[in-house]
């Protein structure tokens, strides 16, 4: 029997801004037929005739190829771009996968089960009653509204599994409270970074801008000129080569490389394709090899290489390893982080809930977001600390951003680099005395929002 031809064309391509996600562009008089098929297979409608497949297990190329085979079997013309074909054919494995006995097919099966749980929660089919911390991962209890089955969930992202089931919500919640009385919180846990990225991919199908950045002068990118092509590539390579405790490996995308510390609790990811204000570096620290992330930092492609080098080297300092994390905002943290700046005469300015320490020449600076630093909201907020260069903190040419709980010693290394480089190259030491520390703390107290997170959406520990 010949499959009837459908007047629909589907072009499958990699997502322009999210490495593993896949987009489908539909054209033709019967494009709605392909639209229905893809949506039923888990694709998300982003805009008219554009759908996105974004998964928490990063297996989108595999599932895109399966969708392509089904569409062709239905008589629909499918085009797969060369770069997506390359992603489909690429063989990759999860680094430090906690179930090493699983084959590649079995790993994909486990992660697909986790994806289904994620989708059921996102679509409201699985109602989460409470969550808690169990060692270094998240656990939760919930009920499927269509069947009445209650389940105990263990793990996050592509490792989340149904560990137990109950015949009523009351029994499930009672058992959950008995096991996790110390850390239980009502409602679902805050979204993980992977879940946020996946949600972003489903709502951002557009192509990235190709407009060139305006020309920058050396003075606009203090404390160093914009790094030339390949400068960050060379820095990443030399860092791994010079530090034997770090090991480089490729990810599912050729666009990125990752260096793991031998402890498996520190990770540095580098995006080879990032340009200008794109995020090129992502640093992350974890409680344990399979534990929760404790803090992270990002740096854009235009960041001077000496700043990146300082950040990378600071990861191996004894103080950074001893502290691992800093309290969100204390007098000690403020003194440690801003000490190098005040020593060279940098003074603070206040703009809403931001406190800024601009360089005397106005070409670079440090910004503290008090709301993010004190954890006054669980909404997806900006970084707690930002080192910037360019016109101003509001119009930076480059940024290095840090989450709350970043060790003060790591931040101090960056501010010391910032202060000494700017001072030596462009300024003279002003005679004005730095502000006293109690003034900064009083500013923080006045600026910090008084709101606390509502029950059920508390910040993850």
CSV table of C-alpha atoms in Angstrom, one decimal:
chain,number,residue,atom,x,y,z
A,1,UNK,CA,0.0,0.0,0.0
A,2,UNK,CA,1.4,3.4,-1.0
A,3,UNK,CA,1.5,6.1,1.7
A,4,UNK,CA,-0.4,9.1,0.4
A,5,UNK,CA,1.6,12.3,-0.1
A,6,UNK,CA,0.9,15.2,2.3
A,7,UNK,CA,1.4,18.8,1.3
A,8,UNK,CA,3.7,19.6,4.2
A,9,UNK,CA,7.4,20.2,4.7
A,10,UNK,CA,9.2,19.9,8.0
A,11,UNK,CA,12.7,21.3,8.4
A,12,UNK,CA,14.5,20.0,11.5
A,13,UNK,CA,17.5,21.9,12.8
A,14,UNK,CA,19.4,22.4,16.0
A,15,UNK,CA,18.2,25.2,18.3
A,16,UNK,CA,20.0,28.5,17.7
A,17,UNK,CA,20.7,29.2,21.4
A,18,UNK,CA,20.3,25.9,23.3
A,19,UNK,CA,22.9,23.2,22.4
A,20,UNK,CA,20.8,20.0,22.4
A,21,UNK,CA,17.3,21.3,21.6
A,22,UNK,CA,15.8,20.9,18.1
A,23,UNK,CA,13.4,23.1,16.2
A,24,UNK,CA,10.9,22.1,13.5
A,25,UNK,CA,9.8,24.7,10.9
A,26,UNK,CA,6.6,23.7,9.1
A,27,UNK,CA,5.4,24.9,5.7
A,28,UNK,CA,2.8,23.7,3.2
A,29,UNK,CA,-0.9,23.8,2.8
A,30,UNK,CA,-1.3,20.7,5.1
A,31,UNK,CA,1.3,21.8,7.6
A,32,UNK,CA,-1.3,21.3,10.4
A,33,UNK,CA,-1.1,17.6,9.9
A,34,UNK,CA,2.7,17.6,10.7
A,35,UNK,CA,1.9,20.0,13.5
A,36,UNK,CA,-0.5,17.6,15.2
A,37,UNK,CA,1.9,14.7,14.9
A,38,UNK,CA,4.8,16.5,16.4
A,39,UNK,CA,2.8,18.0,19.3
A,40,UNK,CA,1.5,14.6,20.1
A,41,UNK,CA,5.2,13.4,20.3
A,42,UNK,CA,6.1,16.0,22.9
A,43,UNK,CA,7.1,18.9,20.8
A,44,UNK,CA,6.2,22.3,22.1
A,45,UNK,CA,4.5,25.0,20.0
A,46,UNK,CA,6.8,28.1,20.2
A,47,UNK,CA,5.4,30.3,17.5
A,48,UNK,CA,3.2,29.9,14.4
A,49,UNK,CA,4.6,26.9,12.4
A,50,UNK,CA,7.6,26.5,14.7
A,51,UNK,CA,7.8,23.8,17.3
A,52,UNK,CA,10.7,23.0,19.7
A,53,UNK,CA,11.8,19.7,21.2
A,54,UNK,CA,13.5,20.5,24.5
A,55,UNK,CA,14.2,17.7,27.0
A,56,UNK,CA,15.9,17.5,30.4
A,57,UNK,CA,17.9,14.5,29.2
A,58,UNK,CA,19.5,16.2,26.2
A,59,UNK,CA,18.5,13.4,23.9
A,60,UNK,CA,16.6,15.7,21.5
A,61,UNK,CA,18.6,14.6,18.4
A,62,UNK,CA,17.7,11.0,19.0
A,63,UNK,CA,14.0,11.7,19.4
A,64,UNK,CA,14.0,14.1,16.5
A,65,UNK,CA,15.2,11.4,14.2
A,66,UNK,CA,12.5,9.1,15.4
A,67,UNK,CA,9.9,11.8,14.7
A,68,UNK,CA,11.4,12.3,11.2
A,69,UNK,CA,10.9,8.6,10.5
A,70,UNK,CA,7.3,8.7,11.6
A,71,UNK,CA,6.6,11.9,9.6
A,72,UNK,CA,8.0,10.3,6.5
A,73,UNK,CA,6.0,7.2,7.0
A,74,UNK,CA,2.9,9.5,7.1
A,75,UNK,CA,3.8,10.9,3.7
A,76,UNK,CA,5.3,14.2,5.0
A,77,UNK,CA,8.5,15.6,3.5
A,78,UNK,CA,11.2,16.0,6.2
A,79,UNK,CA,14.6,17.9,5.8
A,80,UNK,CA,17.3,17.4,8.4
A,81,UNK,CA,20.0,20.0,8.4
A,82,UNK,CA,23.7,18.9,8.3
A,83,UNK,CA,24.4,20.1,11.8
A,84,UNK,CA,21.4,18.3,13.2
A,85,UNK,CA,22.5,15.2,11.3
A,86,UNK,CA,25.9,15.5,12.9
A,87,UNK,CA,24.3,15.7,16.3
A,88,UNK,CA,22.2,12.6,15.6
A,89,UNK,CA,25.2,10.6,14.5
A,90,UNK,CA,27.4,11.7,17.4
A,91,UNK,CA,28.1,9.1,20.1
A,92,UNK,CA,28.3,10.6,23.6
A,93,UNK,CA,27.9,9.4,27.1
A,94,UNK,CA,27.1,11.1,30.4
A,95,UNK,CA,30.2,12.0,32.4
A,96,UNK,CA,30.3,10.2,35.8
A,97,UNK,CA,26.9,8.6,35.2
A,98,UNK,CA,25.8,7.1,38.6
A,99,UNK,CA,24.6,3.8,36.9
A,100,UNK,CA,27.7,2.7,35.0
A,101,UNK,CA,26.3,-0.8,34.5
A,102,UNK,CA,23.7,0.5,32.1
A,103,UNK,CA,24.1,0.3,28.4
A,104,UNK,CA,23.6,3.4,26.2
A,105,UNK,CA,20.1,2.2,25.3
A,106,UNK,CA,19.3,1.5,29.0
A,107,UNK,CA,20.6,5.0,30.0
A,108,UNK,CA,18.3,6.5,27.4
A,109,UNK,CA,15.4,4.4,28.7
A,110,UNK,CA,16.0,5.6,32.3
A,111,UNK,CA,16.2,9.2,31.2
A,112,UNK,CA,13.1,8.9,29.1
A,113,UNK,CA,11.2,7.7,32.2
A,114,UNK,CA,12.5,10.8,34.0
A,115,UNK,CA,11.4,13.0,31.1
A,116,UNK,CA,7.8,11.6,31.3
A,117,UNK,CA,7.7,12.4,35.1
A,118,UNK,CA,8.9,15.9,34.3
A,119,UNK,CA,6.3,16.4,31.6
A,120,UNK,CA,3.5,15.0,33.9
A,121,UNK,CA,4.5,17.6,36.6
A,122,UNK,CA,4.8,20.4,34.1
A,123,UNK,CA,1.4,19.7,32.5
A,124,UNK,CA,-0.4,19.3,35.8
A,125,UNK,CA,-1.1,15.6,35.6
A,126,UNK,CA,1.2,14.8,38.5
A,127,UNK,CA,0.5,17.1,41.5
A,128,UNK,CA,3.5,17.4,43.9
A,129,UNK,CA,2.4,17.7,47.5
A,130,UNK,CA,5.8,18.2,49.1
A,131,UNK,CA,9.6,17.9,48.6
A,132,UNK,CA,12.6,17.5,50.7
A,133,UNK,CA,16.4,17.0,50.6
A,134,UNK,CA,17.7,13.5,50.9
A,135,UNK,CA,21.5,13.6,51.3
A,136,UNK,CA,22.6,15.3,48.1
A,137,UNK,CA,19.4,15.1,46.0
A,138,UNK,CA,15.8,16.1,46.0
A,139,UNK,CA,12.9,13.8,46.8
A,140,UNK,CA,9.2,14.5,46.5
A,141,UNK,CA,5.7,13.0,46.9
A,142,UNK,CA,2.8,13.5,44.6
A,143,UNK,CA,-0.4,12.1,43.1
A,144,UNK,CA,-1.5,11.4,39.5
A,145,UNK,CA,-4.8,13.2,39.2
A,146,UNK,CA,-6.2,11.0,36.5
A,147,UNK,CA,-5.5,7.7,38.3
A,148,UNK,CA,-5.3,8.6,42.0
A,149,UNK,CA,-1.9,6.8,42.3
A,150,UNK,CA,0.5,8.5,44.7
A,151,UNK,CA,4.2,8.2,44.2
A,152,UNK,CA,7.5,8.8,46.0
A,153,UNK,CA,10.0,10.4,43.6
A,154,UNK,CA,13.8,10.3,44.1
A,155,UNK,CA,16.4,12.3,42.2
A,156,UNK,CA,16.5,15.3,39.8
A,157,UNK,CA,16.4,15.9,36.1
A,158,UNK,CA,17.3,12.8,33.9
A,159,UNK,CA,17.8,10.7,37.1
A,160,UNK,CA,14.4,11.2,38.7
A,161,UNK,CA,12.6,7.9,39.3
A,162,UNK,CA,9.5,6.6,41.0
A,163,UNK,CA,10.9,4.8,44.0
A,164,UNK,CA,7.7,3.8,45.7
A,165,UNK,CA,3.9,4.0,45.2
A,166,UNK,CA,0.9,4.3,47.5
A,167,UNK,CA,-2.8,3.7,47.2
A,168,UNK,CA,-3.8,7.1,48.7
A,169,UNK,CA,-2.3,10.6,49.0
A,170,UNK,CA,-2.7,10.5,52.8
A,171,UNK,CA,-0.6,7.4,53.2
A,172,UNK,CA,2.0,8.7,50.8
A,173,UNK,CA,2.4,12.0,52.6
A,174,UNK,CA,2.4,10.4,56.0
A,175,UNK,CA,5.3,8.1,55.0
A,176,UNK,CA,7.1,11.0,53.4
A,177,UNK,CA,6.9,13.1,56.5
A,178,UNK,CA,8.2,10.2,58.6
A,179,UNK,CA,11.2,9.9,56.4
A,180,UNK,CA,12.0,13.5,55.8
A,181,UNK,CA,10.6,15.4,58.8
A,182,UNK,CA,13.7,17.6,59.1
A,183,UNK,CA,13.8,18.9,55.5
A,184,UNK,CA,10.3,18.6,54.2
A,185,UNK,CA,8.8,21.6,52.4
A,186,UNK,CA,5.3,21.9,51.0
A,187,UNK,CA,4.8,22.0,47.2
A,188,UNK,CA,7.2,21.3,44.4
A,189,UNK,CA,10.9,22.0,44.7
A,190,UNK,CA,12.3,25.1,42.8
A,191,UNK,CA,13.2,24.4,39.2
A,192,UNK,CA,16.7,23.0,38.6
A,193,UNK,CA,19.0,24.8,36.1
A,194,UNK,CA,18.4,22.1,33.6
A,195,UNK,CA,14.6,22.6,33.9
A,196,UNK,CA,15.0,26.3,33.5
A,197,UNK,CA,17.1,25.9,30.4
A,198,UNK,CA,14.7,23.5,28.9
A,199,UNK,CA,11.8,25.9,29.6
A,200,UNK,CA,13.8,28.7,28.0
A,201,UNK,CA,14.4,26.6,24.9
A,202,UNK,CA,10.7,26.0,24.5
A,203,UNK,CA,10.0,29.7,24.4
A,204,UNK,CA,13.0,31.0,22.4
A,205,UNK,CA,12.9,29.6,18.8
A,206,UNK,CA,14.2,32.7,17.1
A,207,UNK,CA,17.6,32.9,15.5
A,208,UNK,CA,20.3,34.7,17.4
A,209,UNK,CA,21.1,38.2,16.4
A,210,UNK,CA,23.9,38.6,13.8
A,211,UNK,CA,24.2,42.4,14.1
A,212,UNK,CA,27.8,43.3,14.8
A,213,UNK,CA,28.8,44.8,18.1
A,214,UNK,CA,29.7,48.5,17.9
A,215,UNK,CA,33.4,49.1,17.8
A,216,UNK,CA,35.0,49.3,21.2
A,217,UNK,CA,38.1,51.3,22.3
A,218,UNK,CA,40.6,50.0,24.7
A,219,UNK,CA,39.4,52.4,27.3
A,220,UNK,CA,36.0,50.9,27.2
A,221,UNK,CA,37.1,47.5,28.1
A,222,UNK,CA,39.3,48.0,31.1
A,223,UNK,CA,41.1,46.4,32.7
A,224,UNK,CA,42.4,44.8,29.5
A,225,UNK,CA,41.6,45.0,25.8
A,226,UNK,CA,39.0,42.7,24.2
A,227,UNK,CA,40.6,39.3,23.8
A,228,UNK,CA,41.3,38.3,20.2
A,229,UNK,CA,40.0,35.3,18.4
A,230,UNK,CA,41.2,32.1,20.0
A,231,UNK,CA,42.5,33.7,23.2
A,232,UNK,CA,39.9,32.0,25.4
A,233,UNK,CA,40.4,28.7,23.5
A,234,UNK,CA,44.1,28.9,24.3
A,235,UNK,CA,43.5,29.7,27.9
A,236,UNK,CA,41.1,26.8,28.3
A,237,UNK,CA,43.6,24.4,26.7
A,238,UNK,CA,46.6,25.7,28.8
A,239,UNK,CA,44.7,25.6,32.0
A,240,UNK,CA,43.8,21.9,31.6
A,241,UNK,CA,47.4,21.1,30.4
A,242,UNK,CA,49.0,23.0,33.4
A,243,UNK,CA,46.7,21.6,36.0
A,244,UNK,CA,46.9,17.8,36.1
A,245,UNK,CA,44.0,17.5,38.5
A,246,UNK,CA,41.7,18.7,35.8
A,247,UNK,CA,40.5,16.5,32.9
A,248,UNK,CA,38.9,17.7,29.7
A,249,UNK,CA,36.1,15.9,27.9
A,250,UNK,CA,33.6,16.8,25.2
A,251,UNK,CA,29.9,17.1,25.7
A,252,UNK,CA,27.0,16.1,23.4
A,253,UNK,CA,27.8,19.2,21.3
A,254,UNK,CA,31.1,19.9,19.6
A,255,UNK,CA,30.5,23.6,20.4
A,256,UNK,CA,31.4,23.0,24.1
A,257,UNK,CA,34.1,21.4,26.2
A,258,UNK,CA,34.1,20.7,29.9
A,259,UNK,CA,37.0,20.3,32.4
A,260,UNK,CA,36.2,18.3,35.6
A,261,UNK,CA,38.3,18.5,38.7
A,262,UNK,CA,39.5,15.1,40.0
A,263,UNK,CA,37.2,15.6,43.0
A,264,UNK,CA,34.3,15.7,40.6
A,265,UNK,CA,32.9,18.6,42.5
A,266,UNK,CA,34.2,21.4,40.4
A,267,UNK,CA,33.4,21.9,36.7
A,268,UNK,CA,34.5,24.5,34.1
A,269,UNK,CA,32.5,24.5,30.8
A,270,UNK,CA,33.7,26.5,27.8
A,271,UNK,CA,31.5,27.4,24.8
A,272,UNK,CA,33.8,27.5,21.7
A,273,UNK,CA,31.1,29.3,19.6
A,274,UNK,CA,30.4,32.1,22.1
A,275,UNK,CA,31.0,35.7,20.8
A,276,UNK,CA,31.0,39.1,22.4
A,277,UNK,CA,28.3,39.1,25.1
A,278,UNK,CA,27.4,35.4,24.8
A,279,UNK,CA,28.2,33.3,27.9
A,280,UNK,CA,31.5,31.6,27.1
A,281,UNK,CA,32.4,30.2,30.5
A,282,UNK,CA,30.3,28.5,33.2
A,283,UNK,CA,32.0,27.5,36.5
A,284,UNK,CA,30.0,25.3,38.9
A,285,UNK,CA,30.7,23.8,42.3
A,286,UNK,CA,28.8,20.8,43.8
A,287,UNK,CA,28.4,19.4,47.2
A,288,UNK,CA,29.5,16.0,46.0
A,289,UNK,CA,30.1,14.2,42.7
A,290,UNK,CA,26.3,13.5,42.5
A,291,UNK,CA,25.2,16.3,44.8
A,292,UNK,CA,23.5,19.6,44.4
A,293,UNK,CA,25.2,22.6,43.0
A,294,UNK,CA,26.4,25.0,45.7
A,295,UNK,CA,27.4,28.0,43.5
A,296,UNK,CA,28.2,29.0,40.0
A,297,UNK,CA,29.7,31.7,37.8
A,298,UNK,CA,29.5,32.8,34.2
A,299,UNK,CA,31.6,35.0,32.0
A,300,UNK,CA,31.0,36.4,28.6
A,301,UNK,CA,33.2,35.9,25.6
A,302,UNK,CA,34.4,39.5,25.7
A,303,UNK,CA,35.8,39.2,29.2
A,304,UNK,CA,39.6,40.0,29.3
A,305,UNK,CA,41.6,36.8,29.5
A,306,UNK,CA,43.4,37.9,32.7
A,307,UNK,CA,40.1,38.0,34.5
A,308,UNK,CA,39.2,34.5,33.3
A,309,UNK,CA,42.7,33.2,34.2
A,310,UNK,CA,42.3,34.7,37.7
A,311,UNK,CA,38.9,33.0,38.1
A,312,UNK,CA,40.2,29.6,37.0
A,313,UNK,CA,43.3,29.8,39.3
A,314,UNK,CA,41.2,30.9,42.2
A,315,UNK,CA,39.3,27.5,42.0
A,316,UNK,CA,42.5,25.7,43.2
A,317,UNK,CA,43.3,28.0,46.2
A,318,UNK,CA,43.3,26.6,49.6
A,319,UNK,CA,40.9,29.2,51.0
A,320,UNK,CA,38.3,28.5,48.2
A,321,UNK,CA,38.4,24.8,48.9
A,322,UNK,CA,38.2,25.3,52.7
A,323,UNK,CA,35.2,27.6,52.4
A,324,UNK,CA,33.4,25.9,49.5
A,325,UNK,CA,30.6,28.4,50.0
A,326,UNK,CA,30.1,31.7,51.7
A,327,UNK,CA,27.1,32.9,53.7
A,328,UNK,CA,24.8,34.8,51.3
A,329,UNK,CA,25.6,38.2,52.8
A,330,UNK,CA,27.6,38.9,56.0
A,331,UNK,CA,30.0,41.6,57.2
A,332,UNK,CA,32.9,39.2,56.6
A,333,UNK,CA,31.8,38.5,53.1
A,334,UNK,CA,31.5,42.2,52.3
A,335,UNK,CA,34.8,43.0,53.9
A,336,UNK,CA,36.6,40.3,52.0
A,337,UNK,CA,35.1,40.9,48.6
A,338,UNK,CA,35.2,44.7,48.5
A,339,UNK,CA,38.4,45.2,50.6
A,340,UNK,CA,40.7,45.5,47.5
A,341,UNK,CA,38.4,48.1,46.0
A,342,UNK,CA,38.1,50.3,49.0
A,343,UNK,CA,41.8,50.1,49.5
A,344,UNK,CA,42.3,51.8,46.2
A,345,UNK,CA,39.6,54.5,46.8
A,346,UNK,CA,36.6,53.0,45.0
A,347,UNK,CA,33.4,54.2,46.6
A,348,UNK,CA,29.9,52.8,46.6
A,349,UNK,CA,26.8,54.1,44.8
A,350,UNK,CA,23.2,53.0,45.3
A,351,UNK,CA,20.7,52.3,42.6
A,352,UNK,CA,17.5,50.6,43.9
A,353,UNK,CA,18.5,47.2,45.3
A,354,UNK,CA,21.9,47.4,43.6
A,355,UNK,CA,25.1,48.6,45.3
A,356,UNK,CA,27.8,49.5,42.9
A,357,UNK,CA,31.6,50.0,43.3
A,358,UNK,CA,32.6,51.7,40.0
A,359,UNK,CA,36.3,52.3,39.2
A,360,UNK,CA,37.5,55.8,39.6
A,361,UNK,CA,37.8,56.0,35.8
A,362,UNK,CA,34.3,54.6,35.3
A,363,UNK,CA,35.4,51.9,32.9
A,364,UNK,CA,34.8,48.8,35.1
A,365,UNK,CA,33.3,47.9,38.4
A,366,UNK,CA,31.6,45.6,40.9
A,367,UNK,CA,27.8,45.3,41.4
A,368,UNK,CA,26.0,43.7,44.3
A,369,UNK,CA,22.3,42.7,43.9
A,370,UNK,CA,21.1,42.7,47.4
A,371,UNK,CA,17.8,40.9,46.7
A,372,UNK,CA,19.7,38.1,45.0
A,373,UNK,CA,22.4,38.0,47.7
A,374,UNK,CA,20.1,37.7,50.7
A,375,UNK,CA,17.8,35.3,48.9
A,376,UNK,CA,14.7,37.5,49.3
A,377,UNK,CA,13.0,35.8,46.3
A,378,UNK,CA,12.9,32.4,44.8
A,379,UNK,CA,12.0,33.8,41.4
A,380,UNK,CA,14.6,33.4,38.7
A,381,UNK,CA,16.7,36.4,39.5
A,382,UNK,CA,20.0,37.9,38.4
A,383,UNK,CA,23.4,37.2,39.9
A,384,UNK,CA,24.3,38.3,43.3
A,385,UNK,CA,27.7,39.7,42.3
A,386,UNK,CA,28.7,41.1,38.9
A,387,UNK,CA,32.2,42.2,37.7
A,388,UNK,CA,31.8,44.3,34.6
A,389,UNK,CA,33.6,46.4,32.1
A,390,UNK,CA,32.4,48.9,29.5
A,391,UNK,CA,30.2,52.0,29.6
A,392,UNK,CA,28.4,51.2,32.9
A,393,UNK,CA,26.9,48.4,35.0
A,394,UNK,CA,23.7,48.8,33.0
A,395,UNK,CA,25.5,48.8,29.6
A,396,UNK,CA,28.5,46.4,30.0
A,397,UNK,CA,30.7,45.2,27.3
A,398,UNK,CA,31.6,42.1,29.3
A,399,UNK,CA,30.5,40.6,32.6
A,400,UNK,CA,31.6,37.9,35.1
A,401,UNK,CA,28.6,37.0,37.2
A,402,UNK,CA,28.4,35.0,40.5
A,403,UNK,CA,25.6,33.4,42.3
A,404,UNK,CA,24.9,33.8,46.0
A,405,UNK,CA,27.1,31.5,48.2
A,406,UNK,CA,30.1,32.0,46.0
A,407,UNK,CA,33.2,31.7,48.2
A,408,UNK,CA,34.3,35.2,49.2
A,409,UNK,CA,37.9,34.2,48.5
A,410,UNK,CA,37.0,33.6,44.8
A,411,UNK,CA,35.3,36.9,44.5
A,412,UNK,CA,38.2,38.7,46.3
A,413,UNK,CA,40.7,37.3,43.7
A,414,UNK,CA,38.6,39.0,41.0
A,415,UNK,CA,38.2,42.3,42.8
A,416,UNK,CA,41.9,42.4,43.6
A,417,UNK,CA,42.8,41.9,39.9
A,418,UNK,CA,40.2,44.5,39.0
A,419,UNK,CA,41.5,47.1,41.5
A,420,UNK,CA,45.2,46.6,40.9
A,421,UNK,CA,45.0,46.4,37.1
A,422,UNK,CA,42.8,49.5,36.9
A,423,UNK,CA,44.9,51.4,39.4
A,424,UNK,CA,48.3,50.6,37.8
A,425,UNK,CA,47.2,51.1,34.2
A,426,UNK,CA,44.8,54.0,34.3
A,427,UNK,CA,44.5,55.8,37.6
A,428,UNK,CA,46.4,57.3,40.5
A,429,UNK,CA,45.6,56.5,44.1
A,430,UNK,CA,43.1,59.0,45.3
A,431,UNK,CA,43.5,60.6,48.6
A,432,UNK,CA,39.8,60.2,49.6
A,433,UNK,CA,39.5,57.7,52.4
A,434,UNK,CA,37.2,54.6,51.8
A,435,UNK,CA,33.8,54.5,53.3
A,436,UNK,CA,33.6,52.7,56.6
A,437,UNK,CA,32.2,49.1,56.5
A,438,UNK,CA,29.3,49.8,58.8
A,439,UNK,CA,28.0,52.3,56.2
A,440,UNK,CA,27.8,49.5,53.6
A,441,UNK,CA,26.0,47.2,56.0
A,442,UNK,CA,23.5,49.9,56.8
A,443,UNK,CA,22.9,50.4,53.1
A,444,UNK,CA,22.3,46.6,52.7
A,445,UNK,CA,19.9,46.6,55.6
A,446,UNK,CA,17.9,49.5,54.1
A,447,UNK,CA,18.0,48.1,50.6
A,448,UNK,CA,17.2,44.4,51.1
A,449,UNK,CA,13.6,43.5,50.4
A,450,UNK,CA,11.6,42.5,53.4
A,451,UNK,CA,9.5,39.9,51.6
A,452,UNK,CA,10.1,36.2,52.4
A,453,UNK,CA,9.6,33.3,50.0
A,454,UNK,CA,6.0,31.9,50.2
A,455,UNK,CA,5.5,28.5,51.5
A,456,UNK,CA,6.2,25.7,49.0
A,457,UNK,CA,8.6,27.8,46.9
A,458,UNK,CA,11.5,28.2,49.4
A,459,UNK,CA,15.0,28.4,48.1
A,460,UNK,CA,16.8,25.1,47.8
A,461,UNK,CA,19.5,24.5,50.3
